[in-house]
């Protein structure tokens, strides 16, 4: 018998083995920990729909008048020097 025939492996008998299981288990645990951390951090977010950050628990006030920087723009949106 030739060496190639002796070393041939049947494809139906090849399995990922212990290393494959350990890698998949590690990825599953890491994903679970990341999702748990993300959920905790998202619960802490203080979302204000006006788009301005809230200052020390106070609701942000909406300004009807544009700021000086917004007034100093050309028609194409570029700032005027």
Coordinates of N, CA and C in Angstrom, one line a residue:
X1 N 0.8 -1.2 0.0 CA 0.0 0.0 0.0 C 0.9 1.2 0.0
X2 N 0.4 2.2 -0.7 CA 1.2 3.5 -0.7 C 0.9 4.3 0.5
X3 N 1.7 5.3 0.8 CA 1.6 6.1 1.9 C 0.4 7.0 1.8
X4 N 0.0 7.4 0.7 CA -1.2 8.3 0.5 C -2.5 7.5 0.9
X5 N -2.5 6.3 0.5 CA -3.7 5.5 0.9 C -3.8 5.3 2.4
X6 N -2.7 5.1 3.0 CA -2.6 4.8 4.5 C -3.0 6.1 5.3
X7 N -2.7 7.3 4.8 CA -3.0 8.5 5.4 C -4.3 9.1 5.0
X8 N -5.0 8.5 4.1 CA -6.3 9.1 3.6 C -7.3 9.0 4.8
X9 N -8.1 10.1 4.9 CA -9.1 10.2 5.9 C -10.4 10.3 5.3
X10 N -11.3 9.5 5.8 CA -12.7 9.6 5.2 C -13.4 10.9 5.7
X11 N -13.9 11.6 4.7 CA -14.6 12.9 5.1 C -15.7 12.8 6.0
X12 N -16.4 11.7 6.0 CA -17.6 11.5 6.9 C -17.2 11.3 8.3
X13 N -15.9 10.9 8.6 CA -15.4 10.7 9.9 C -14.7 11.9 10.5
X14 N -14.5 13.0 9.8 CA -13.8 14.1 10.3 C -14.7 15.0 11.1
X15 N -14.3 15.3 12.3 CA -15.2 16.2 13.2 C -14.3 17.3 13.7
X16 N -15.0 18.4 14.1 CA -14.2 19.5 14.7 C -13.5 19.2 16.0
X17 N -14.0 18.2 16.7 CA -13.3 17.8 17.9 C -13.5 18.8 19.1
X18 N -12.6 18.6 20.1 CA -12.7 19.4 21.3 C -12.3 20.8 21.0
X19 N -11.3 21.1 20.2 CA -10.9 22.4 19.9 C -12.1 23.2 19.3
X20 N -12.8 22.6 18.4 CA -13.9 23.3 17.7 C -15.0 23.6 18.8
X21 N -15.3 22.7 19.7 CA -16.3 23.0 20.7 C -15.8 24.1 21.6
X22 N -14.6 24.1 22.0 CA -14.0 25.1 22.9 C -14.1 26.5 22.3
X23 N -13.8 26.6 21.0 CA -13.8 27.9 20.3 C -15.3 28.4 20.2
X24 N -16.2 27.5 19.8 CA -17.6 27.9 19.7 C -18.2 28.3 21.1
X25 N -17.8 27.6 22.2 CA -18.3 27.9 23.5 C -17.7 29.2 24.0
X26 N -16.5 29.5 23.7 CA -15.9 30.8 24.0 C -16.6 31.9 23.3
X27 N -16.8 31.8 22.0 CA -17.5 32.8 21.3 C -18.9 33.1 21.8
X28 N -19.6 32.0 22.2 CA -21.0 32.2 22.8 C -20.9 32.9 24.1
X29 N -20.0 32.6 25.0 CA -19.9 33.3 26.3 C -19.5 34.7 26.1
X30 N -18.5 35.0 25.2 CA -18.1 36.4 24.9 C -19.2 37.2 24.4
X31 N -20.0 36.6 23.5 CA -21.2 37.3 23.0 C -22.2 37.7 24.0
X32 N -22.5 36.7 24.9 CA -23.4 36.9 26.0 C -22.9 38.0 26.9
X33 N -21.6 38.0 27.3 CA -21.1 39.1 28.1 C -21.2 40.4 27.5
X34 N -20.9 40.5 26.2 CA -21.0 41.8 25.5 C -22.4 42.3 25.4
X35 N -23.4 41.4 25.2 CA -24.8 41.9 25.2 C -25.2 42.3 26.5
X36 N -24.8 41.6 27.6 CA -25.2 42.0 28.9 C -24.6 43.4 29.3
X37 N -23.3 43.6 28.9 CA -22.7 44.9 29.1 C -23.4 46.1 28.3
X38 N -23.7 45.8 27.1 CA -24.4 46.8 26.2 C -25.7 47.1 26.8
X39 N -26.5 46.1 27.3 CA -27.8 46.4 27.9 C -27.7 47.2 29.1
X40 N -26.7 47.0 30.0 CA -26.5 47.8 31.2 C -26.2 49.2 30.8
X41 N -25.3 49.4 29.8 CA -24.9 50.8 29.4 C -26.1 51.5 28.8
X42 N -26.9 50.8 28.0 CA -28.0 51.5 27.3 C -29.1 51.9 28.3
X43 N -29.2 51.2 29.4 CA -30.2 51.6 30.5 C -29.7 52.9 31.1
X44 N -28.5 53.2 31.1 CA -27.9 54.4 31.8 C -28.1 55.6 30.9
X45 N -28.4 55.5 29.6 CA -28.4 56.6 28.7 C -29.6 57.5 29.0
X46 N -29.4 58.8 29.1 CA -30.4 59.8 29.3 C -30.7 60.4 28.0
X47 N -31.7 59.9 27.3 CA -32.0 60.4 25.9 C -32.9 61.6 25.9
X48 N -32.4 62.7 25.3 CA -33.2 63.9 25.1 C -33.5 64.1 23.7
X49 N -34.8 64.1 23.3 CA -35.2 64.2 21.9 C -34.9 65.5 21.3
X50 N -34.6 66.6 22.0 CA -34.3 67.8 21.4 C -32.9 67.8 20.7
X51 N -32.1 66.9 21.1 CA -30.8 66.8 20.4 C -29.7 67.5 21.2
X52 N -30.0 68.2 22.3 CA -29.0 68.9 23.1 C -28.8 68.1 24.3
X53 N -27.6 68.0 24.8 CA -27.3 67.3 26.0 C -27.9 68.0 27.3
X54 N -28.4 67.1 28.1 CA -29.0 67.7 29.4 C -27.9 68.0 30.3
X55 N -28.1 69.2 31.0 CA -27.1 69.6 32.0 C -27.6 69.3 33.4
X56 N -26.9 68.5 34.1 CA -27.1 68.1 35.5 C -28.6 67.8 35.8
X57 N -29.2 67.0 34.9 CA -30.6 66.6 35.2 C -31.6 67.6 34.7
X58 N -31.2 68.7 34.3 CA -32.2 69.7 33.8 C -32.6 69.4 32.4
X59 N -33.9 69.6 32.0 CA -34.2 69.4 30.6 C -33.7 70.5 29.8
X60 N -33.3 70.2 28.6 CA -32.7 71.2 27.7 C -33.7 72.1 27.2
X61 N -33.4 73.4 27.1 CA -34.3 74.4 26.6 C -34.1 74.5 25.1
X62 N -35.2 74.7 24.4 CA -35.1 74.8 22.9 C -35.0 76.3 22.6
X63 N -34.1 76.6 21.7 CA -33.9 78.0 21.2 C -34.6 78.1 19.9
X64 N -35.5 79.1 19.7 CA -36.1 79.3 18.4 C -35.2 80.1 17.5
X65 N -34.3 81.0 18.1 CA -33.4 81.8 17.3 C -32.2 81.0 17.0
X66 N -31.7 81.1 15.8 CA -30.4 80.4 15.4 C -29.2 81.1 16.1
X67 N -28.2 80.3 16.3 CA -27.0 80.9 16.9 C -26.2 81.7 15.9
X68 N -25.2 82.4 16.4 CA -24.4 83.3 15.5 C -23.7 82.5 14.5
X69 N -23.2 81.3 14.8 CA -22.5 80.5 13.9 C -23.4 80.0 12.8
X70 N -24.6 79.7 13.1 CA -25.6 79.2 12.1 C -26.0 80.4 11.2
X71 N -26.0 81.6 11.7 CA -26.4 82.8 10.9 C -25.3 83.2 9.9
X72 N -24.0 82.8 10.2 CA -22.9 83.2 9.4 C -22.5 82.2 8.4
X73 N -23.5 81.7 7.6 CA -23.2 80.7 6.5 C -23.8 81.2 5.2
X74 N -23.1 80.8 4.2 CA -23.5 81.2 2.8 C -24.6 80.2 2.4
X75 N -25.2 80.5 1.2 CA -26.3 79.6 0.8 C -25.8 78.2 0.6
X76 N -24.6 77.9 0.3 CA -24.1 76.6 0.1 C -23.7 75.9 1.4
X77 N -23.9 76.5 2.5 CA -23.6 75.9 3.8 C -22.2 76.1 4.3
X78 N -21.3 76.8 3.5 CA -20.0 77.0 3.9 C -19.9 78.2 4.8
X79 N -19.2 78.2 5.9 CA -19.1 79.3 6.8 C -18.4 80.5 6.1
X80 N -18.9 81.7 6.5 CA -18.4 82.9 5.9 C -17.3 83.4 6.8
X81 N -16.2 83.8 6.2 CA -15.0 84.2 7.0 C -15.1 85.7 7.4

